[in-house]
mmCIF file of C-alpha atoms in Angstrom:
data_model
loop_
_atom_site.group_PDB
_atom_site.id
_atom_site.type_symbol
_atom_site.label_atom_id
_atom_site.label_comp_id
_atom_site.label_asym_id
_atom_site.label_seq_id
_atom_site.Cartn_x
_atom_site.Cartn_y
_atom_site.Cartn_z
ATOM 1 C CA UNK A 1 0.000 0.000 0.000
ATOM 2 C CA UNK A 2 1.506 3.083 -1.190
ATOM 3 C CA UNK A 3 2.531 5.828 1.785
ATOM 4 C CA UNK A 4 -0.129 8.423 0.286
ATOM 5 C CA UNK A 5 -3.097 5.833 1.083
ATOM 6 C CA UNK A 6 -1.676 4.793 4.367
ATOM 7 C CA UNK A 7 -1.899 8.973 4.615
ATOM 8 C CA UNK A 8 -5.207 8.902 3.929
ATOM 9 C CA UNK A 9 -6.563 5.770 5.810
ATOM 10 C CA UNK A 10 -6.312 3.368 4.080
ATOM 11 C CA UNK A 11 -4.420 0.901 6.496
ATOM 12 C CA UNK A 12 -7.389 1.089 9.385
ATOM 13 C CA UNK A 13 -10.050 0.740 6.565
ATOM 14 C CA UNK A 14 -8.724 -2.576 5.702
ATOM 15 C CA UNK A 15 -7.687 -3.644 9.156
ATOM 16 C CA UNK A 16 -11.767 -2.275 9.748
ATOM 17 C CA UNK A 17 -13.177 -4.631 6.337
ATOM 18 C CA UNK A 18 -10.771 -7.766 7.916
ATOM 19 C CA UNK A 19 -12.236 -7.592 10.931
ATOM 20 C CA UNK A 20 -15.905 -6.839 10.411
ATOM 21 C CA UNK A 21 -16.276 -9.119 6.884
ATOM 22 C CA UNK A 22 -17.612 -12.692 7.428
ATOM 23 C CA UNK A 23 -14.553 -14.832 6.268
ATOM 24 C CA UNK A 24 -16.937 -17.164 4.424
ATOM 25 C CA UNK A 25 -18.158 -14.505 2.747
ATOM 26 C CA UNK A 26 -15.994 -11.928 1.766
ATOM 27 C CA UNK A 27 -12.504 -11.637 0.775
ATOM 28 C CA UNK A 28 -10.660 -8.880 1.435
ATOM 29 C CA UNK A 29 -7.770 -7.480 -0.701
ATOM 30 C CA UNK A 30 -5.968 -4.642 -0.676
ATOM 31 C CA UNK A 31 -4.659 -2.669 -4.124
ATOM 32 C CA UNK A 32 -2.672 0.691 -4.854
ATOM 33 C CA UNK A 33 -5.169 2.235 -6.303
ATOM 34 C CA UNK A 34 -8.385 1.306 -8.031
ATOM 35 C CA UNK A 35 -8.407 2.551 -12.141
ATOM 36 C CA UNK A 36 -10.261 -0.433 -13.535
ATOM 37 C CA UNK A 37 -13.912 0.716 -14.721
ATOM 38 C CA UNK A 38 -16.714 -0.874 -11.960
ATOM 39 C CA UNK A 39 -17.857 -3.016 -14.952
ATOM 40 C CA UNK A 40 -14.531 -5.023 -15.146
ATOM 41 C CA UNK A 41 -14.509 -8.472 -14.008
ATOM 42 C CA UNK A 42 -12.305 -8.810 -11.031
ATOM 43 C CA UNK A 43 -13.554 -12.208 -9.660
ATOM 44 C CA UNK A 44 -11.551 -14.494 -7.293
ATOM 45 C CA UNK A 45 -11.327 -17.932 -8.178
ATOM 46 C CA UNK A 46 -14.064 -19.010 -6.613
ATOM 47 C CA UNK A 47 -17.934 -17.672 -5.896
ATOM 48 C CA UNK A 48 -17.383 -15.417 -2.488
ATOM 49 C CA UNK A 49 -17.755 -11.665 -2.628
ATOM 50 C CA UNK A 50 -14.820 -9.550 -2.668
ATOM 51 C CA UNK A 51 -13.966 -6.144 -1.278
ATOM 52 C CA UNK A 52 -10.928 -4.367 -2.426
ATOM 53 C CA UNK A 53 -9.587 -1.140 -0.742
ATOM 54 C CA UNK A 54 -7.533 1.249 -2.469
ATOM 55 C CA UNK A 55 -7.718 4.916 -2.591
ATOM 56 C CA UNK A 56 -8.109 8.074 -4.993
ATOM 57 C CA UNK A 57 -5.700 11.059 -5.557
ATOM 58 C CA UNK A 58 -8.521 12.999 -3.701
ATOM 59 C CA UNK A 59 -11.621 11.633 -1.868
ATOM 60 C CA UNK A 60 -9.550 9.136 0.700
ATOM 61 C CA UNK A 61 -9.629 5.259 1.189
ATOM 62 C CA UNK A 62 -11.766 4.285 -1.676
ATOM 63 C CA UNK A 63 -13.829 0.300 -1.757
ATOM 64 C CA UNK A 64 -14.681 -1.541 -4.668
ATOM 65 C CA UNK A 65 -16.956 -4.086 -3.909
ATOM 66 C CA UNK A 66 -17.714 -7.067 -6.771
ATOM 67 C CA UNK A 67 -20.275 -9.569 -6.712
ATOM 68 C CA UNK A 68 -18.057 -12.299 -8.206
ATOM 69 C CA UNK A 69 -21.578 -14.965 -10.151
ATOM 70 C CA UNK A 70 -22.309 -11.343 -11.681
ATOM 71 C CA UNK A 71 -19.511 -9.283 -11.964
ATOM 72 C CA UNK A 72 -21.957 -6.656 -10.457
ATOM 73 C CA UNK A 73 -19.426 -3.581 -8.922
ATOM 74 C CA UNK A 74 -19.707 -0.604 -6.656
ATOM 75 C CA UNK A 75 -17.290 2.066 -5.960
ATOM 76 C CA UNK A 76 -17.635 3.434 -2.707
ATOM 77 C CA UNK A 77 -15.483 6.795 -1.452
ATOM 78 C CA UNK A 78 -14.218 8.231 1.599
ATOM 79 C CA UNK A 79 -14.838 5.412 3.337
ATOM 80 C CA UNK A 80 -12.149 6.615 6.074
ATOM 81 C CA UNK A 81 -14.807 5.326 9.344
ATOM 82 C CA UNK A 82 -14.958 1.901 11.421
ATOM 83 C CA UNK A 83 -18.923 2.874 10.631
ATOM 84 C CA UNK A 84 -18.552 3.880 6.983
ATOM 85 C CA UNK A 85 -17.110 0.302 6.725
ATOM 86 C CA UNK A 86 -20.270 -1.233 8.185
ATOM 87 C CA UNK A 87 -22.657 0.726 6.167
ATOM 88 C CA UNK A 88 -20.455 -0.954 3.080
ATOM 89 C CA UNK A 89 -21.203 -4.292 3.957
ATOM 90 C CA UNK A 90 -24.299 -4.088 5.108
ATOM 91 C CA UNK A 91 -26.051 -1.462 3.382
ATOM 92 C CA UNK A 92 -23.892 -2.110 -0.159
ATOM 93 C CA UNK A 93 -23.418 -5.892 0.064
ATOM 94 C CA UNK A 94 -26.109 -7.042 2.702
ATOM 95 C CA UNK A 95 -24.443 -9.054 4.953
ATOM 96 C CA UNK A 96 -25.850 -6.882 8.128
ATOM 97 C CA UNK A 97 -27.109 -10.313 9.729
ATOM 98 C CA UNK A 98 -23.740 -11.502 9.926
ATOM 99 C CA UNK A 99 -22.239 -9.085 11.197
ATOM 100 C CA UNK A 100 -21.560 -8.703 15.162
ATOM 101 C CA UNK A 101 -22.383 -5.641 16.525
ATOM 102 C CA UNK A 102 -19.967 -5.863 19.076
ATOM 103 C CA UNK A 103 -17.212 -6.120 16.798
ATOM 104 C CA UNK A 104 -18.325 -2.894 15.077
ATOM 105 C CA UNK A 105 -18.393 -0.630 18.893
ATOM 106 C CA UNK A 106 -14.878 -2.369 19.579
ATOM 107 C CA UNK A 107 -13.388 -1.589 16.484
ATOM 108 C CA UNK A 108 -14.286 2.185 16.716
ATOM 109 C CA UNK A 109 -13.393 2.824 19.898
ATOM 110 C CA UNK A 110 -10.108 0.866 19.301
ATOM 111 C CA UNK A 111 -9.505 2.981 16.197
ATOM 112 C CA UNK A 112 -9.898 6.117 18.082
ATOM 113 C CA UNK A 113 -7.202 5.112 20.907
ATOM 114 C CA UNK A 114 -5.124 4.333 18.174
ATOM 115 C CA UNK A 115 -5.616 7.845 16.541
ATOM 116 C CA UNK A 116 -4.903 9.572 19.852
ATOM 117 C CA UNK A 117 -1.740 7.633 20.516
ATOM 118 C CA UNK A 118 -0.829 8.359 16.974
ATOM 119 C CA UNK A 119 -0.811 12.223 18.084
ATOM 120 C CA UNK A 120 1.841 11.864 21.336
ATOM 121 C CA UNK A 121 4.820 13.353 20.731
ATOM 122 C CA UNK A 122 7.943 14.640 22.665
ATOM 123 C CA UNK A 123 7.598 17.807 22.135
ATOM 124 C CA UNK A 124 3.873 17.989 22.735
ATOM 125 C CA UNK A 125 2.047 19.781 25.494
ATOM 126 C CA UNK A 126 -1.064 18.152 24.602
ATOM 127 C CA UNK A 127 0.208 13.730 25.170
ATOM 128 C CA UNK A 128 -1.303 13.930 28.776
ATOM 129 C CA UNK A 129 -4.911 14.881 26.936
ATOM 130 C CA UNK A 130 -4.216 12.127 24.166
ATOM 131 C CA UNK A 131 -2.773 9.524 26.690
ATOM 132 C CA UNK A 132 -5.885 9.820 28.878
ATOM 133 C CA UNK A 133 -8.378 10.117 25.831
ATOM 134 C CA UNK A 134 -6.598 6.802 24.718
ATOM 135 C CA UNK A 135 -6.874 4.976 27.744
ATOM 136 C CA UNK A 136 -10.591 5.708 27.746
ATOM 137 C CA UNK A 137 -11.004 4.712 24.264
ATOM 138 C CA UNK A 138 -9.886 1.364 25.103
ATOM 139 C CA UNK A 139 -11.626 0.601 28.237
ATOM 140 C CA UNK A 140 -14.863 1.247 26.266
ATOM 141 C CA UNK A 141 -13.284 -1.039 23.564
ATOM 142 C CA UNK A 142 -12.876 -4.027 26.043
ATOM 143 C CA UNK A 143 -16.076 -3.203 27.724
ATOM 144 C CA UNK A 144 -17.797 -4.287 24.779
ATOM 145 C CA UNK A 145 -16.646 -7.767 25.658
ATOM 146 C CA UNK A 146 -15.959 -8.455 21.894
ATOM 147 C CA UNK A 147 -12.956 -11.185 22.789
ATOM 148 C CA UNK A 148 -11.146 -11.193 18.964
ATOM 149 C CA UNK A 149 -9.671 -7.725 19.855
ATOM 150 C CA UNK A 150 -8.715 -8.214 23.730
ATOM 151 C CA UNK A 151 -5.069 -9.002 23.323
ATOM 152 C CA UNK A 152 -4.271 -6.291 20.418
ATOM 153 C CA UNK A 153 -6.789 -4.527 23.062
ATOM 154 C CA UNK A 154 -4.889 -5.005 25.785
ATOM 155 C CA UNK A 155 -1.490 -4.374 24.291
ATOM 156 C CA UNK A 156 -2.702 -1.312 22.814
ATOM 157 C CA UNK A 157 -3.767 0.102 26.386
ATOM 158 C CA UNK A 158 -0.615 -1.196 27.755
ATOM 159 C CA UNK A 159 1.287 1.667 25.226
ATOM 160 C CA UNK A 160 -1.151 4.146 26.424
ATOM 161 C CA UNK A 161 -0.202 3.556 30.147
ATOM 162 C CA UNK A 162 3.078 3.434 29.762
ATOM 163 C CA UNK A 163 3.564 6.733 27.837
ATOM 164 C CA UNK A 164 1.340 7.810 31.079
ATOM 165 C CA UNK A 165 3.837 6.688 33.195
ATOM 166 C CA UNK A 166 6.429 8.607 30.984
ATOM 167 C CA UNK A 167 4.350 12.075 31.464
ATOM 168 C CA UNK A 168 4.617 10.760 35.379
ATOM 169 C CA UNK A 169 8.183 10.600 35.199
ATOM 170 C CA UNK A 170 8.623 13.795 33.423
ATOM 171 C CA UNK A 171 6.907 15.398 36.667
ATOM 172 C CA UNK A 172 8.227 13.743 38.527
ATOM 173 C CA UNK A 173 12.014 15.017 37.632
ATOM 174 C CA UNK A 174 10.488 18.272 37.886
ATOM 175 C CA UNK A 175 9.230 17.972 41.802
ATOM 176 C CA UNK A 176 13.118 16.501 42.817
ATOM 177 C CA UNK A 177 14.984 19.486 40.750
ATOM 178 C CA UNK A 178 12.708 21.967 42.772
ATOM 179 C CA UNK A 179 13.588 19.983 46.345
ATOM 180 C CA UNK A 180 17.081 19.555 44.961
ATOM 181 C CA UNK A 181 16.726 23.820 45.347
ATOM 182 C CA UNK A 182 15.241 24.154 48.386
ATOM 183 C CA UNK A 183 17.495 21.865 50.485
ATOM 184 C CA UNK A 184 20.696 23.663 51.551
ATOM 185 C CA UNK A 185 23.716 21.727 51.127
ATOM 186 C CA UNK A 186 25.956 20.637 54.392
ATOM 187 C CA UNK A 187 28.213 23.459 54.278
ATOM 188 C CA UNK A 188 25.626 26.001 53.973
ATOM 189 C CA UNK A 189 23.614 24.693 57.236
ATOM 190 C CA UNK A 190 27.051 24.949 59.345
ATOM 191 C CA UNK A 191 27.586 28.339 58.263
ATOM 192 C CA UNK A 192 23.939 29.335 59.137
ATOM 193 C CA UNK A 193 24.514 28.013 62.450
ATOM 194 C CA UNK A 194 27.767 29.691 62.679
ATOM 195 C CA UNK A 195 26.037 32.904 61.810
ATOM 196 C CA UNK A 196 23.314 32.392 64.534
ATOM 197 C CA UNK A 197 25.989 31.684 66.713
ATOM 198 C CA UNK A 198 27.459 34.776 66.582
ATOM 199 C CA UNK A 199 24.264 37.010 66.124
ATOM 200 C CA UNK A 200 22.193 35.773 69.070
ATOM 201 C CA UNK A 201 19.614 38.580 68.598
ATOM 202 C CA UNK A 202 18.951 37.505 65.278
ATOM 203 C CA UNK A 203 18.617 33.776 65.683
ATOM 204 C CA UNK A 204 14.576 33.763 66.471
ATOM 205 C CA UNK A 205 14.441 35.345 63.252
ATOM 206 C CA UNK A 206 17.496 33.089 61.365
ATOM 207 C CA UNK A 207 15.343 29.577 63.129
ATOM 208 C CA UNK A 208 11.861 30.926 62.261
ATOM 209 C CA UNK A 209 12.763 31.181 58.423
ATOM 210 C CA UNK A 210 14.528 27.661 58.626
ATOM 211 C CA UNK A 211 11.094 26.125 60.178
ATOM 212 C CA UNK A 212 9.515 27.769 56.773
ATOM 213 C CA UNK A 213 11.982 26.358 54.841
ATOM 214 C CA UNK A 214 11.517 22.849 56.363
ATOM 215 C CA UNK A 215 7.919 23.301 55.790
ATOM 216 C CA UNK A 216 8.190 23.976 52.408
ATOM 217 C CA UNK A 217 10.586 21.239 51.684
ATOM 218 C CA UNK A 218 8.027 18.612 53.664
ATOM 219 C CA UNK A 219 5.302 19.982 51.138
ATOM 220 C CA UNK A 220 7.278 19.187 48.091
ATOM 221 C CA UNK A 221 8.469 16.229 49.701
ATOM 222 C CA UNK A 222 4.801 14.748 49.835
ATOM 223 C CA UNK A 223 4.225 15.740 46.264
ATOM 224 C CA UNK A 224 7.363 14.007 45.371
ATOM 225 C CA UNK A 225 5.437 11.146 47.145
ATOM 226 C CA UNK A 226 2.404 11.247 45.432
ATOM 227 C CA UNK A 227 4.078 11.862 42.227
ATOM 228 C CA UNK A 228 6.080 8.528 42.544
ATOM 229 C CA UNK A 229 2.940 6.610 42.980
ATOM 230 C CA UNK A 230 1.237 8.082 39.995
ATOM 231 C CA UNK A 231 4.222 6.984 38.118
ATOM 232 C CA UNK A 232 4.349 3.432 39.666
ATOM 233 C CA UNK A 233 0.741 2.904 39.503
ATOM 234 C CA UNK A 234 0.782 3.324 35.783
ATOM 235 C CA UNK A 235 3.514 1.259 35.452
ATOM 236 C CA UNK A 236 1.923 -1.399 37.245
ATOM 237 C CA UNK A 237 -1.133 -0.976 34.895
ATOM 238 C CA UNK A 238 1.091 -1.063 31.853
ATOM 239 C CA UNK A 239 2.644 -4.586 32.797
ATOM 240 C CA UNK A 240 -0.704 -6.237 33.863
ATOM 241 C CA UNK A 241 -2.098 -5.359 30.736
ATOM 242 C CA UNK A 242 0.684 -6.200 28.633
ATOM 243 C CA UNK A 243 1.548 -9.495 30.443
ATOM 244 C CA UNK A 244 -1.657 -10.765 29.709
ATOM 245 C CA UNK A 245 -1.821 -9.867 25.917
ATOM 246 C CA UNK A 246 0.827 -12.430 25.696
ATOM 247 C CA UNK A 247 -0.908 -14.868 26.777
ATOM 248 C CA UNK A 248 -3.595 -14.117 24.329
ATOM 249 C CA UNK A 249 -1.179 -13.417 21.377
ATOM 250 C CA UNK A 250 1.972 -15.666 22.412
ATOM 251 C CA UNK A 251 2.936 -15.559 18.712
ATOM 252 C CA UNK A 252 2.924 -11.630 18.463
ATOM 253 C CA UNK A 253 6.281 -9.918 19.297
ATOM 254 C CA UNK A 254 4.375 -6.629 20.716
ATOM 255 C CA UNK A 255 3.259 -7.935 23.052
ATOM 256 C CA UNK A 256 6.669 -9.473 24.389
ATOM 257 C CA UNK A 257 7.975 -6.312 23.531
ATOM 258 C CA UNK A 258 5.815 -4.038 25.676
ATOM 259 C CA UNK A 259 5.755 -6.458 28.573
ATOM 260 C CA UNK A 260 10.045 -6.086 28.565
ATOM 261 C CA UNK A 261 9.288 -2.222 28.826
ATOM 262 C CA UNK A 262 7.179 -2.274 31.139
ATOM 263 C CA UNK A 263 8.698 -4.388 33.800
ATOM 264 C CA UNK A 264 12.036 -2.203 32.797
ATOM 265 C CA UNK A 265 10.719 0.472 34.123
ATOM 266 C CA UNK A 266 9.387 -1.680 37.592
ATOM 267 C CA UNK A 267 13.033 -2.533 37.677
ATOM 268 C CA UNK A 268 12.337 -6.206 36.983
ATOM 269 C CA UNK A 269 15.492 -6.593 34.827
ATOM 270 C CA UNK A 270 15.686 -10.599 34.934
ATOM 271 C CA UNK A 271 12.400 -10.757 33.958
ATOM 272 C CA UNK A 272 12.165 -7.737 31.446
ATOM 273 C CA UNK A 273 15.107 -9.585 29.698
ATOM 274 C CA UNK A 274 13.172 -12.761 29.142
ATOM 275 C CA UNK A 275 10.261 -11.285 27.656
ATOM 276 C CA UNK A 276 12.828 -8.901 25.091
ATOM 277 C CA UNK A 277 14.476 -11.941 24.361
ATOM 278 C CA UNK A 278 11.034 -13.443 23.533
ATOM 279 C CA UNK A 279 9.953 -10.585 21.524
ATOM 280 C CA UNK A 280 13.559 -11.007 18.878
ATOM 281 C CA UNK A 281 12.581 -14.543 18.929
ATOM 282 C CA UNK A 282 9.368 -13.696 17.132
ATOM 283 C CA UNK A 283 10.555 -10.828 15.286
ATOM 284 C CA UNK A 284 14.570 -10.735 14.286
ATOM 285 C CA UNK A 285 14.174 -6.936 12.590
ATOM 286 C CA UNK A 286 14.239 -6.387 16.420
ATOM 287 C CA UNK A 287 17.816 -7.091 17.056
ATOM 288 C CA UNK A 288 19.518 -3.940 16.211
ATOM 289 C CA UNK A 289 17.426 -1.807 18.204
ATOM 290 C CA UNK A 290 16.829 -4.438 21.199
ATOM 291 C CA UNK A 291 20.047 -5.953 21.684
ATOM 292 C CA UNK A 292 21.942 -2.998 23.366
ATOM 293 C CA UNK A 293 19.021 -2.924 25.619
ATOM 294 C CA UNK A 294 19.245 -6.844 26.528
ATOM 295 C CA UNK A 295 22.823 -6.127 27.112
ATOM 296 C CA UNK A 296 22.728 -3.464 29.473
ATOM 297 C CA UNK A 297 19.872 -4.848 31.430
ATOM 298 C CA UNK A 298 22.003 -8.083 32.139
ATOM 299 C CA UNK A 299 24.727 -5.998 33.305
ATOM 300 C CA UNK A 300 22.301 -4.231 35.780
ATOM 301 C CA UNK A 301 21.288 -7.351 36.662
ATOM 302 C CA UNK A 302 24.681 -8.634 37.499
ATOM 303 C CA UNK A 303 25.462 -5.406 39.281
ATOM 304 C CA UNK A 304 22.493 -5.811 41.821
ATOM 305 C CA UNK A 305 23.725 -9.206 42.428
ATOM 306 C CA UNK A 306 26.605 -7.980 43.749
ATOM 307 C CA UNK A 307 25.573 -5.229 45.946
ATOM 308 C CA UNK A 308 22.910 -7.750 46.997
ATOM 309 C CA UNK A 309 25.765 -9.965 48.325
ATOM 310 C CA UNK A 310 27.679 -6.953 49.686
ATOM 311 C CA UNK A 311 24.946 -5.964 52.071
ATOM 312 C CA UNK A 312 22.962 -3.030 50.342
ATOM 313 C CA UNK A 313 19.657 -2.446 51.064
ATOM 314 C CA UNK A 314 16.650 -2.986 48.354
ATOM 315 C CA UNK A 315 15.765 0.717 48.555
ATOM 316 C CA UNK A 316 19.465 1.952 48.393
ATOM 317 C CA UNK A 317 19.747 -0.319 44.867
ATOM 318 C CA UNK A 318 16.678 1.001 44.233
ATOM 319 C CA UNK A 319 17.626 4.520 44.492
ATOM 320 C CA UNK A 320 20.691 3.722 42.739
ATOM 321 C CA UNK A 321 19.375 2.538 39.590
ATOM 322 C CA UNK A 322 16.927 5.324 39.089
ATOM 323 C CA UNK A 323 19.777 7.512 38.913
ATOM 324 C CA UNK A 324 21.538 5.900 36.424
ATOM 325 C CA UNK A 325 18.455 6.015 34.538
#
């Protein structure tokens, strides 16, 4: 499919005809762009219907359907909607009855996550809107119950939380940088002392501006906190979801994939190792851009083993790790 029709489309139309089309009935083929007359014959090799999506230079994802025993066609435009898909095969080709609902609510909320995760970027001020709009997009996805979609579903929603827990994270820095201000450093407490020391008229006023300070550095201190578990909760959604996608879709490297980033971030590095390694099982164009991850995970790993067995404390290694990023 040629880049201007995944532009305009095309690539969710299809993914919409595949997933709505009865099997038995329809086959579904996708073309760079449809020139043929509607009159031309374009039968498969046997009796089914066919659908085939392409698109025009103008109007968007563009169906021809063809009623192979009569080489009937019709050319429908624009058709750039989960529900302008189901209005083509049930309306156009009459196959409403065997259609499931369901599917049709699932797919359109799915496609809609999709379109908001499609607008996150780095720069962007607007990815917590889009990561939140996602996330609701696919909860009303799964709550149809339609179970074809769950894993993709879940994997999906998995993405979403996870950039969540990036926008988190990004606040998160924030929150210690302004703490990182407001605590003095050792040298400038002794000389405060030092000063009240030698200024005993002015040391109500010199201790009365340190309680303020101590205040204010409890108050960002407890946003820190709170921050931390936004970040970790998210997390912990991200790996639930994703960890179960692969047991829906074991054969699907995404899934592996997302479940190794998420319980990278939770620190699980034995375990986010085995499900990357997973992942380039499935899918080898993975390698270059997953093996220096793989590799510096196991050196983590074999660093914490160490300090394990030289006495450090979890949240020390803990502590540790985050800074190293």
């Amino acid at each position: 499919m040629s880049k201007q029709c995944q532009t305009l489309g095309s690539v969710a139309t299809l993914a919409a005809f595949k997933g709505l089309a009865p099997s038995d009935l329809v086959t579904v083929h996708a073309v760079e762009s449809i020139t043929m007359p509607p009159t031309s014959s374009m039968a498969l090799s046997n009796s089914k219907s066919t659908s085939r999506g392409g698109q025009s230079s103008s109007i968007g994802p563009r169906v021809r359907c063809i009623q192979t025993d009569t080489n009937l066609a019709i050319d429908v435009g624009s058709c750039d909607s989960v529900e302008k898909v189901f209005r083509v095969l049930s309306v156009h080709m009459g196959l409403e009855t065997y259609i499931d609902p369901s599917a049709c609510e699932c797919l359109k909320w799915n496609y809609k996550g999709n379109s908001h995760l499609d607008q996150i970027s780095n720069s962007s001020s607007e990815n917590e809107k889009h990561v939140n709009a996602a996330i609701r997009a696919y909860n009303k996805a799964l709550a149809t119950g339609y179970r074809p979609q769950e894993g993709v579903l879940l994997v999906m929603r998995a993405t979403a939380y996870l950039q969540r827990a990036f926008e988190h994270r990004k606040k998160l820095k924030e929150v210690v940088n302004s703490l990182l201000r407001k605590v003095p450093d050792p040298v400038s407490i002794q000389g405060f002392y030092e000063l009240a020391l030698q200024n005993p008229w002015a040391a109500p006023i010199m201790f009365e501006k340190m309680k303020e300070d101590t205040e204010a550095q409890d108050a960002i201190f407890m946003r820190l906190k709170f921050q931390s578990g936004l970040y970790e909760y998210a997390l912990l959604h991200a790996a639930q979801d994703s960890l179960r996608s692969t047991q829906l879709l074991p054969q699907y490297a995404k899934t592996w994939l997302r479940s190794g980033d998420s319980l990278a971030e939770l620190r699980k590095l034995r375990e986010s190792t085995y499900y990357y390694e997973k992942a380039l099982e499935l899918d080898p164009t993975l390698e270059e851009s997953l093996r220096p991850t793989i590799e510096r995970l196991k050196k983590s790993q074999e660093f914490l083993d160490r300090a394990r067995a030289n006495g450090w404390s979890e949240d020390t290694l803990r502590v540790s790790l985050d800074v190293a990023g």
